[in-house]
Amino acid sequence: CRQLFRSPSMPSSVIRPILKRIDRPQDRDTPVKTKRRRSVAGTPGEEAAAEPVSGGEGFGGRSFCHEEIENLLANDHRELIGDFSKAYLLQTVEGKHQDLKYISPEMMVAVLTGQFSSLIESCVIVDCRYPYEYEGGHIKGAVNLPMEQDVEEFLLKKPIVPFDASKRVIVIFHCEFSSERGPRMCRFVREKDRACNEYPHLHYPELYVLKGGYREFFPQYQNHCEPQDYRPMHHEDFKEDLRKFRLKSR
């Protein structure tokens, strides 16, 4: 197993996630399946051959069959960024959507105050709220991209590339609560990014969602907002704007 999944010329952290993505045809006989089928037919010798050998140099002190290794690689892959090149930089927290990576308001402030400047060259904060919400108060430096065509034009028409290849470009999405609009836009960018690149390469492999959105961020960190105010989506004075933007986003 170790010979199959590792190359002495390349680090395992690069090789393993890529190999994991190679799907085996479902209708093709694998060695494990063939051995299991033969063992059912009543050949004790074949049944013994199908059992993993203990005491080998595989993971955890024993050899693993091909299927078990694939499961291990699948678990390892979950914590890697979209192009499988490295682990996520920012500490994440649990959020509403299990397929997305969420960060806390505290982690957002750590990024804003330059605590990761030696590793991050560019951080794009995408505020997915409607313009009247954004104008009523937003995180300093955030760009307002409420529509899919807006974010596609801003991020993908001319992708942001780091001058220093050792540094990262990360994108953080949010809306009012980061419940629907922010997560939806995050998925949209990943989908479009995949479509215009050869797998597994991505322009933006490291995407995050701000947990709790602006609603949770503003009360704690007003000094990182401008203007220092919070205008909710369902504001009495902007009912017509809400109706207009909801129609445009359909």
PDB file of C-alpha atoms in Angstrom:
ATOM      1  CA  CYS A   1       0.000   0.000   0.000  1.00  0.00           C
ATOM      2  CA  ARG A   2       2.757   2.407   0.866  1.00  0.00           C
ATOM      3  CA  GLN A   3       4.422   1.822  -2.509  1.00  0.00           C
ATOM      4  CA  LEU A   4       1.102   2.418  -4.300  1.00  0.00           C
ATOM      5  CA  PHE A   5       0.239   5.766  -2.731  1.00  0.00           C
ATOM      6  CA  ARG A   6       3.645   7.358  -2.204  1.00  0.00           C
ATOM      7  CA  SER A   7       6.332   8.465  -4.568  1.00  0.00           C
ATOM      8  CA  PRO A   8       9.824   9.103  -3.155  1.00  0.00           C
ATOM      9  CA  SER A   9      10.129  12.147  -5.388  1.00  0.00           C
ATOM     10  CA  MET A  10       7.014  13.946  -4.172  1.00  0.00           C
ATOM     11  CA  PRO A  11       5.540  14.624  -0.690  1.00  0.00           C
ATOM     12  CA  SER A  12       2.641  12.456   0.321  1.00  0.00           C
ATOM     13  CA  SER A  13       0.565  15.553   1.200  1.00  0.00           C
ATOM     14  CA  VAL A  14       0.453  16.422  -2.495  1.00  0.00           C
ATOM     15  CA  ILE A  15       0.057  12.958  -3.942  1.00  0.00           C
ATOM     16  CA  ARG A  16      -2.523  11.478  -1.588  1.00  0.00           C
ATOM     17  CA  PRO A  17      -5.503  13.860  -2.097  1.00  0.00           C
ATOM     18  CA  ILE A  18      -5.142  13.746  -5.896  1.00  0.00           C
ATOM     19  CA  LEU A  19      -5.159   9.946  -5.949  1.00  0.00           C
ATOM     20  CA  LYS A  20      -8.198   9.920  -3.737  1.00  0.00           C
ATOM     21  CA  ARG A  21     -10.264  11.629  -6.409  1.00  0.00           C
ATOM     22  CA  ILE A  22      -9.719   8.911  -9.017  1.00  0.00           C
ATOM     23  CA  ASP A  23     -13.023   7.063  -9.014  1.00  0.00           C
ATOM     24  CA  ARG A  24     -12.982   3.366  -9.841  1.00  0.00           C
ATOM     25  CA  PRO A  25     -15.674   2.089 -12.242  1.00  0.00           C
ATOM     26  CA  GLN A  26     -18.404   0.463 -10.229  1.00  0.00           C
ATOM     27  CA  ASP A  27     -18.894  -2.512 -12.568  1.00  0.00           C
ATOM     28  CA  ARG A  28     -15.220  -3.489 -12.782  1.00  0.00           C
ATOM     29  CA  ASP A  29     -13.886  -6.371 -10.719  1.00  0.00           C
ATOM     30  CA  THR A  30     -11.345  -5.239  -8.167  1.00  0.00           C
ATOM     31  CA  PRO A  31      -8.897  -7.671  -6.563  1.00  0.00           C
ATOM     32  CA  VAL A  32     -10.730  -7.379  -3.264  1.00  0.00           C
ATOM     33  CA  LYS A  33     -14.131  -8.030  -4.822  1.00  0.00           C
ATOM     34  CA  THR A  34     -12.767 -10.974  -6.832  1.00  0.00           C
ATOM     35  CA  LYS A  35     -11.251 -12.537  -3.736  1.00  0.00           C
ATOM     36  CA  ARG A  36     -14.436 -12.072  -1.764  1.00  0.00           C
ATOM     37  CA  ARG A  37     -16.459 -13.651  -4.566  1.00  0.00           C
ATOM     38  CA  ARG A  38     -14.135 -16.643  -4.662  1.00  0.00           C
ATOM     39  CA  SER A  39     -14.277 -17.052  -0.897  1.00  0.00           C
ATOM     40  CA  VAL A  40     -18.070 -17.255  -1.066  1.00  0.00           C
ATOM     41  CA  ALA A  41     -17.686 -20.077  -3.574  1.00  0.00           C
ATOM     42  CA  GLY A  42     -15.962 -22.063  -0.841  1.00  0.00           C
ATOM     43  CA  THR A  43     -12.235 -21.854  -1.447  1.00  0.00           C
ATOM     44  CA  PRO A  44     -10.560 -21.431   1.959  1.00  0.00           C
ATOM     45  CA  GLY A  45      -7.215 -20.531   0.431  1.00  0.00           C
ATOM     46  CA  GLU A  46      -8.668 -17.569  -1.426  1.00  0.00           C
ATOM     47  CA  GLU A  47     -10.579 -16.444   1.668  1.00  0.00           C
ATOM     48  CA  ALA A  48      -7.337 -16.274   3.620  1.00  0.00           C
ATOM     49  CA  ALA A  49      -5.726 -14.252   0.841  1.00  0.00           C
ATOM     50  CA  ALA A  50      -8.499 -11.670   1.027  1.00  0.00           C
ATOM     51  CA  GLU A  51      -7.841 -10.883   4.692  1.00  0.00           C
ATOM     52  CA  PRO A  52      -5.571  -7.885   5.468  1.00  0.00           C
ATOM     53  CA  VAL A  53      -2.209  -8.947   6.791  1.00  0.00           C
ATOM     54  CA  SER A  54      -1.457  -7.700  10.299  1.00  0.00           C
ATOM     55  CA  GLY A  55       1.896  -6.451  11.489  1.00  0.00           C
ATOM     56  CA  GLY A  56       2.825  -4.750   8.207  1.00  0.00           C
ATOM     57  CA  GLU A  57       4.217  -1.265   7.675  1.00  0.00           C
ATOM     58  CA  GLY A  58       0.890   0.298   6.668  1.00  0.00           C
ATOM     59  CA  PHE A  59      -1.145   2.861   8.616  1.00  0.00           C
ATOM     60  CA  GLY A  60      -1.397   2.174  12.344  1.00  0.00           C
ATOM     61  CA  GLY A  61       0.996  -0.794  12.300  1.00  0.00           C
ATOM     62  CA  ARG A  62      -0.970  -2.993   9.874  1.00  0.00           C
ATOM     63  CA  SER A  63      -1.572  -3.267   6.163  1.00  0.00           C
ATOM     64  CA  PHE A  64      -4.826  -1.929   4.755  1.00  0.00           C
ATOM     65  CA  CYS A  65      -6.756  -3.169   1.774  1.00  0.00           C
ATOM     66  CA  HIS A  66      -7.317  -0.760  -1.121  1.00  0.00           C
ATOM     67  CA  GLU A  67     -10.855   0.082   0.025  1.00  0.00           C
ATOM     68  CA  GLU A  68      -9.739   0.980   3.550  1.00  0.00           C
ATOM     69  CA  ILE A  69      -6.952   3.224   2.254  1.00  0.00           C
ATOM     70  CA  GLU A  70      -9.428   5.089   0.067  1.00  0.00           C
ATOM     71  CA  ASN A  71     -11.573   5.739   3.128  1.00  0.00           C
ATOM     72  CA  LEU A  72      -8.573   7.086   5.043  1.00  0.00           C
ATOM     73  CA  LEU A  73      -7.663   9.380   2.166  1.00  0.00           C
ATOM     74  CA  ALA A  74     -11.248  10.599   1.966  1.00  0.00           C
ATOM     75  CA  ASN A  75     -11.151  11.608   5.618  1.00  0.00           C
ATOM     76  CA  ASP A  76      -7.803  13.351   5.187  1.00  0.00           C
ATOM     77  CA  HIS A  77      -9.024  15.248   2.124  1.00  0.00           C
ATOM     78  CA  ARG A  78     -11.841  17.022   4.000  1.00  0.00           C
ATOM     79  CA  GLU A  79      -9.417  19.399   5.691  1.00  0.00           C
ATOM     80  CA  LEU A  80      -7.553  20.377   2.518  1.00  0.00           C
ATOM     81  CA  ILE A  81      -8.346  23.432   0.421  1.00  0.00           C
ATOM     82  CA  GLY A  82     -10.096  23.047  -2.921  1.00  0.00           C
ATOM     83  CA  ASP A  83      -7.059  22.184  -5.041  1.00  0.00           C
ATOM     84  CA  PHE A  84      -5.778  19.719  -2.392  1.00  0.00           C
ATOM     85  CA  SER A  85      -2.411  21.503  -2.201  1.00  0.00           C
ATOM     86  CA  LYS A  86      -2.431  22.349   1.517  1.00  0.00           C
ATOM     87  CA  ALA A  87      -4.553  22.531   4.654  1.00  0.00           C
ATOM     88  CA  TYR A  88      -6.918  25.417   5.430  1.00  0.00           C
ATOM     89  CA  LEU A  89      -5.053  28.267   7.092  1.00  0.00           C
ATOM     90  CA  LEU A  90      -7.821  29.739   9.251  1.00  0.00           C
ATOM     91  CA  GLN A  91      -9.355  27.892  12.176  1.00  0.00           C
ATOM     92  CA  THR A  92     -12.911  26.938  11.280  1.00  0.00           C
ATOM     93  CA  VAL A  93     -16.080  26.445  13.308  1.00  0.00           C
ATOM     94  CA  GLU A  94     -19.251  24.455  12.753  1.00  0.00           C
ATOM     95  CA  GLY A  95     -21.898  26.152  10.642  1.00  0.00           C
ATOM     96  CA  LYS A  96     -25.294  25.580   9.103  1.00  0.00           C
ATOM     97  CA  HIS A  97     -23.982  24.034   5.878  1.00  0.00           C
ATOM     98  CA  GLN A  98     -21.665  21.088   6.440  1.00  0.00           C
ATOM     99  CA  ASP A  99     -20.024  21.349   3.012  1.00  0.00           C
ATOM    100  CA  LEU A 100     -18.709  24.882   3.681  1.00  0.00           C
ATOM    101  CA  LYS A 101     -15.921  26.209   5.898  1.00  0.00           C
ATOM    102  CA  TYR A 102     -17.055  28.774   8.482  1.00  0.00           C
ATOM    103  CA  ILE A 103     -14.902  31.192  10.474  1.00  0.00           C
ATOM    104  CA  SER A 104     -15.888  33.122  13.601  1.00  0.00           C
ATOM    105  CA  PRO A 105     -16.070  36.930  13.854  1.00  0.00           C
ATOM    106  CA  GLU A 106     -12.930  36.746  16.028  1.00  0.00           C
ATOM    107  CA  MET A 107     -11.039  34.985  13.232  1.00  0.00           C
ATOM    108  CA  MET A 108     -12.255  37.588  10.749  1.00  0.00           C
ATOM    109  CA  VAL A 109     -10.802  40.338  12.960  1.00  0.00           C
ATOM    110  CA  ALA A 110      -7.513  38.438  13.192  1.00  0.00           C
ATOM    111  CA  VAL A 111      -7.332  38.561   9.390  1.00  0.00           C
ATOM    112  CA  LEU A 112      -8.365  42.235   9.246  1.00  0.00           C
ATOM    113  CA  THR A 113      -5.703  43.244  11.777  1.00  0.00           C
ATOM    114  CA  GLY A 114      -2.934  41.563   9.793  1.00  0.00           C
ATOM    115  CA  GLN A 115      -2.216  38.628  12.071  1.00  0.00           C
ATOM    116  CA  PHE A 116      -1.871  36.397   8.996  1.00  0.00           C
ATOM    117  CA  SER A 117      -0.122  38.942   6.755  1.00  0.00           C
ATOM    118  CA  SER A 118       2.969  36.748   6.431  1.00  0.00           C
ATOM    119  CA  LEU A 119       0.836  34.009   4.886  1.00  0.00           C
ATOM    120  CA  ILE A 120      -2.044  35.851   3.192  1.00  0.00           C
ATOM    121  CA  GLU A 121      -1.335  38.259   0.356  1.00  0.00           C
ATOM    122  CA  SER A 122      -4.938  39.139  -0.404  1.00  0.00           C
ATOM    123  CA  CYS A 123      -8.188  38.636   1.483  1.00  0.00           C
ATOM    124  CA  VAL A 124     -11.371  39.424  -0.438  1.00  0.00           C
ATOM    125  CA  ILE A 125     -14.427  39.960   1.776  1.00  0.00           C
ATOM    126  CA  VAL A 126     -17.551  39.518  -0.332  1.00  0.00           C
ATOM    127  CA  ASP A 127     -20.632  41.167   1.199  1.00  0.00           C
ATOM    128  CA  CYS A 128     -23.579  39.464  -0.514  1.00  0.00           C
ATOM    129  CA  ARG A 129     -26.249  41.723   1.000  1.00  0.00           C
ATOM    130  CA  TYR A 130     -28.286  44.144  -1.079  1.00  0.00           C
ATOM    131  CA  PRO A 131     -26.777  47.596  -1.711  1.00  0.00           C
ATOM    132  CA  TYR A 132     -29.031  49.428   0.752  1.00  0.00           C
ATOM    133  CA  GLU A 133     -27.905  47.040   3.497  1.00  0.00           C
ATOM    134  CA  TYR A 134     -24.239  47.501   2.577  1.00  0.00           C
ATOM    135  CA  GLU A 135     -24.562  51.296   2.486  1.00  0.00           C
ATOM    136  CA  GLY A 136     -26.136  51.234   5.940  1.00  0.00           C
ATOM    137  CA  GLY A 137     -23.002  49.638   7.425  1.00  0.00           C
ATOM    138  CA  HIS A 138     -20.427  47.065   6.308  1.00  0.00           C
ATOM    139  CA  ILE A 139     -17.078  45.533   7.269  1.00  0.00           C
ATOM    140  CA  LYS A 140     -14.198  47.807   6.281  1.00  0.00           C
ATOM    141  CA  GLY A 141     -12.690  46.735   2.986  1.00  0.00           C
ATOM    142  CA  ALA A 142     -15.601  44.480   2.002  1.00  0.00           C
ATOM    143  CA  VAL A 143     -16.798  44.601  -1.600  1.00  0.00           C
ATOM    144  CA  ASN A 144     -20.539  44.532  -2.247  1.00  0.00           C
ATOM    145  CA  LEU A 145     -21.399  41.778  -4.766  1.00  0.00           C
ATOM    146  CA  PRO A 146     -25.056  40.864  -4.291  1.00  0.00           C
ATOM    147  CA  MET A 147     -25.674  39.254  -7.695  1.00  0.00           C
ATOM    148  CA  GLU A 148     -24.052  36.222  -9.304  1.00  0.00           C
ATOM    149  CA  GLN A 149     -22.988  38.211 -12.355  1.00  0.00           C
ATOM    150  CA  ASP A 150     -21.346  40.758 -10.059  1.00  0.00           C
ATOM    151  CA  VAL A 151     -19.183  38.204  -8.262  1.00  0.00           C
ATOM    152  CA  GLU A 152     -18.351  36.381 -11.493  1.00  0.00           C
ATOM    153  CA  GLU A 153     -17.209  39.644 -13.077  1.00  0.00           C
ATOM    154  CA  PHE A 154     -15.168  40.681 -10.030  1.00  0.00           C
ATOM    155  CA  LEU A 155     -13.483  37.382  -9.163  1.00  0.00           C
ATOM    156  CA  LEU A 156     -13.388  35.226 -12.272  1.00  0.00           C
ATOM    157  CA  LYS A 157     -13.149  37.501 -15.300  1.00  0.00           C
ATOM    158  CA  LYS A 158      -9.651  38.541 -14.205  1.00  0.00           C
ATOM    159  CA  PRO A 159      -8.666  36.280 -11.283  1.00  0.00           C
ATOM    160  CA  ILE A 160      -6.596  37.677  -8.427  1.00  0.00           C
ATOM    161  CA  VAL A 161      -3.153  36.074  -8.461  1.00  0.00           C
ATOM    162  CA  PRO A 162      -0.636  36.508  -5.621  1.00  0.00           C
ATOM    163  CA  PHE A 163       2.684  38.137  -6.532  1.00  0.00           C
ATOM    164  CA  ASP A 164       4.348  35.908  -3.971  1.00  0.00           C
ATOM    165  CA  ALA A 165       3.573  32.287  -4.849  1.00  0.00           C
ATOM    166  CA  SER A 166       4.167  31.208  -1.250  1.00  0.00           C
ATOM    167  CA  LYS A 167       1.285  33.384  -0.033  1.00  0.00           C
ATOM    168  CA  ARG A 168      -2.444  32.826  -0.299  1.00  0.00           C
ATOM    169  CA  VAL A 169      -5.480  34.559  -1.741  1.00  0.00           C
ATOM    170  CA  ILE A 170      -8.530  33.798   0.392  1.00  0.00           C
ATOM    171  CA  VAL A 171     -12.173  34.780  -0.099  1.00  0.00           C
ATOM    172  CA  ILE A 172     -14.651  35.233   2.770  1.00  0.00           C
ATOM    173  CA  PHE A 173     -18.383  35.460   2.019  1.00  0.00           C
ATOM    174  CA  HIS A 174     -21.140  36.775   4.242  1.00  0.00           C
ATOM    175  CA  CYS A 175     -24.620  38.250   4.167  1.00  0.00           C
ATOM    176  CA  GLU A 176     -26.843  39.405   7.032  1.00  0.00           C
ATOM    177  CA  PHE A 177     -26.908  36.072   8.864  1.00  0.00           C
ATOM    178  CA  SER A 178     -24.689  34.017   6.512  1.00  0.00           C
ATOM    179  CA  SER A 179     -27.602  31.637   6.284  1.00  0.00           C
ATOM    180  CA  GLU A 180     -28.593  31.705   2.608  1.00  0.00           C
ATOM    181  CA  ARG A 181     -27.139  34.415   0.379  1.00  0.00           C
ATOM    182  CA  GLY A 182     -23.511  34.136   1.518  1.00  0.00           C
ATOM    183  CA  PRO A 183     -23.348  30.319   1.393  1.00  0.00           C
ATOM    184  CA  ARG A 184     -25.131  30.276  -1.980  1.00  0.00           C
ATOM    185  CA  MET A 185     -22.610  32.725  -3.445  1.00  0.00           C
ATOM    186  CA  CYS A 186     -19.708  30.736  -2.012  1.00  0.00           C
ATOM    187  CA  ARG A 187     -20.961  27.592  -3.760  1.00  0.00           C
ATOM    188  CA  PHE A 188     -21.555  29.529  -6.979  1.00  0.00           C
ATOM    189  CA  VAL A 189     -17.946  30.753  -7.091  1.00  0.00           C
ATOM    190  CA  ARG A 190     -16.581  27.259  -6.477  1.00  0.00           C
ATOM    191  CA  GLU A 191     -18.813  25.799  -9.202  1.00  0.00           C
ATOM    192  CA  LYS A 192     -17.796  28.429 -11.776  1.00  0.00           C
ATOM    193  CA  ASP A 193     -14.140  28.174 -10.741  1.00  0.00           C
ATOM    194  CA  ARG A 194     -14.210  24.403 -11.268  1.00  0.00           C
ATOM    195  CA  ALA A 195     -15.821  24.844 -14.677  1.00  0.00           C
ATOM    196  CA  CYS A 196     -13.099  27.143 -16.016  1.00  0.00           C
ATOM    197  CA  ASN A 197     -10.118  25.174 -14.712  1.00  0.00           C
ATOM    198  CA  GLU A 198      -8.633  21.756 -15.264  1.00  0.00           C
ATOM    199  CA  TYR A 199      -9.326  19.638 -12.178  1.00  0.00           C
ATOM    200  CA  PRO A 200      -8.150  20.009  -9.445  1.00  0.00           C
ATOM    201  CA  HIS A 201      -6.684  23.487 -10.157  1.00  0.00           C
ATOM    202  CA  LEU A 202      -8.681  26.501  -8.930  1.00  0.00           C
ATOM    203  CA  HIS A 203      -8.223  30.271  -8.980  1.00  0.00           C
ATOM    204  CA  TYR A 204      -9.652  30.439  -5.442  1.00  0.00           C
ATOM    205  CA  PRO A 205      -9.105  27.151  -3.603  1.00  0.00           C
ATOM    206  CA  GLU A 206      -9.582  28.668  -0.145  1.00  0.00           C
ATOM    207  CA  LEU A 207     -13.141  29.898   0.493  1.00  0.00           C
ATOM    208  CA  TYR A 208     -14.745  30.695   3.832  1.00  0.00           C
ATOM    209  CA  VAL A 209     -18.127  31.888   5.154  1.00  0.00           C
ATOM    210  CA  LEU A 210     -18.355  34.302   8.112  1.00  0.00           C
ATOM    211  CA  LYS A 211     -20.536  32.537  10.676  1.00  0.00           C
ATOM    212  CA  GLY A 212     -23.448  34.658  11.871  1.00  0.00           C
ATOM    213  CA  GLY A 213     -22.869  37.212   9.106  1.00  0.00           C
ATOM    214  CA  TYR A 214     -22.913  40.969   9.636  1.00  0.00           C
ATOM    215  CA  ARG A 215     -25.620  40.572  12.274  1.00  0.00           C
ATOM    216  CA  GLU A 216     -23.231  38.759  14.594  1.00  0.00           C
ATOM    217  CA  PHE A 217     -20.090  40.672  13.608  1.00  0.00           C
ATOM    218  CA  PHE A 218     -21.350  44.245  14.040  1.00  0.00           C
ATOM    219  CA  PRO A 219     -22.278  44.277  17.779  1.00  0.00           C
ATOM    220  CA  GLN A 220     -18.861  42.893  18.729  1.00  0.00           C
ATOM    221  CA  TYR A 221     -16.610  44.811  16.332  1.00  0.00           C
ATOM    222  CA  GLN A 222     -18.254  48.100  15.389  1.00  0.00           C
ATOM    223  CA  ASN A 223     -14.846  49.751  15.004  1.00  0.00           C
ATOM    224  CA  HIS A 224     -14.193  47.454  12.029  1.00  0.00           C
ATOM    225  CA  CYS A 225     -17.367  48.638  10.295  1.00  0.00           C
ATOM    226  CA  GLU A 226     -18.169  51.712   8.201  1.00  0.00           C
ATOM    227  CA  PRO A 227     -20.420  53.468   8.758  1.00  0.00           C
ATOM    228  CA  GLN A 228     -20.729  52.081  12.265  1.00  0.00           C
ATOM    229  CA  ASP A 229     -24.320  51.040  11.830  1.00  0.00           C
ATOM    230  CA  TYR A 230     -26.459  48.056  10.912  1.00  0.00           C
ATOM    231  CA  ARG A 231     -29.342  48.197   8.418  1.00  0.00           C
ATOM    232  CA  PRO A 232     -31.343  44.947   8.292  1.00  0.00           C
ATOM    233  CA  MET A 233     -32.692  43.497   5.065  1.00  0.00           C
ATOM    234  CA  HIS A 234     -36.296  43.934   6.281  1.00  0.00           C
ATOM    235  CA  HIS A 235     -35.961  47.647   7.066  1.00  0.00           C
ATOM    236  CA  GLU A 236     -39.235  49.562   6.945  1.00  0.00           C
ATOM    237  CA  ASP A 237     -37.789  52.284   4.709  1.00  0.00           C
ATOM    238  CA  PHE A 238     -36.443  49.893   2.049  1.00  0.00           C
ATOM    239  CA  LYS A 239     -39.329  47.561   1.270  1.00  0.00           C
ATOM    240  CA  GLU A 240     -39.358  48.588  -2.381  1.00  0.00           C
ATOM    241  CA  ASP A 241     -35.597  48.048  -2.714  1.00  0.00           C
ATOM    242  CA  LEU A 242     -35.970  44.603  -1.196  1.00  0.00           C
ATOM    243  CA  ARG A 243     -38.718  43.687  -3.636  1.00  0.00           C
ATOM    244  CA  LYS A 244     -36.670  44.949  -6.582  1.00  0.00           C
ATOM    245  CA  PHE A 245     -33.511  43.029  -5.685  1.00  0.00           C
ATOM    246  CA  ARG A 246     -35.364  39.842  -4.895  1.00  0.00           C
ATOM    247  CA  LEU A 247     -36.905  39.956  -8.343  1.00  0.00           C
ATOM    248  CA  LYS A 248     -33.492  40.533  -9.955  1.00  0.00           C
ATOM    249  CA  SER A 249     -31.895  37.660  -8.075  1.00  0.00           C
ATOM    250  CA  ARG A 250     -34.456  35.097  -9.237  1.00  0.00           C
TER     251      ARG A 250
END
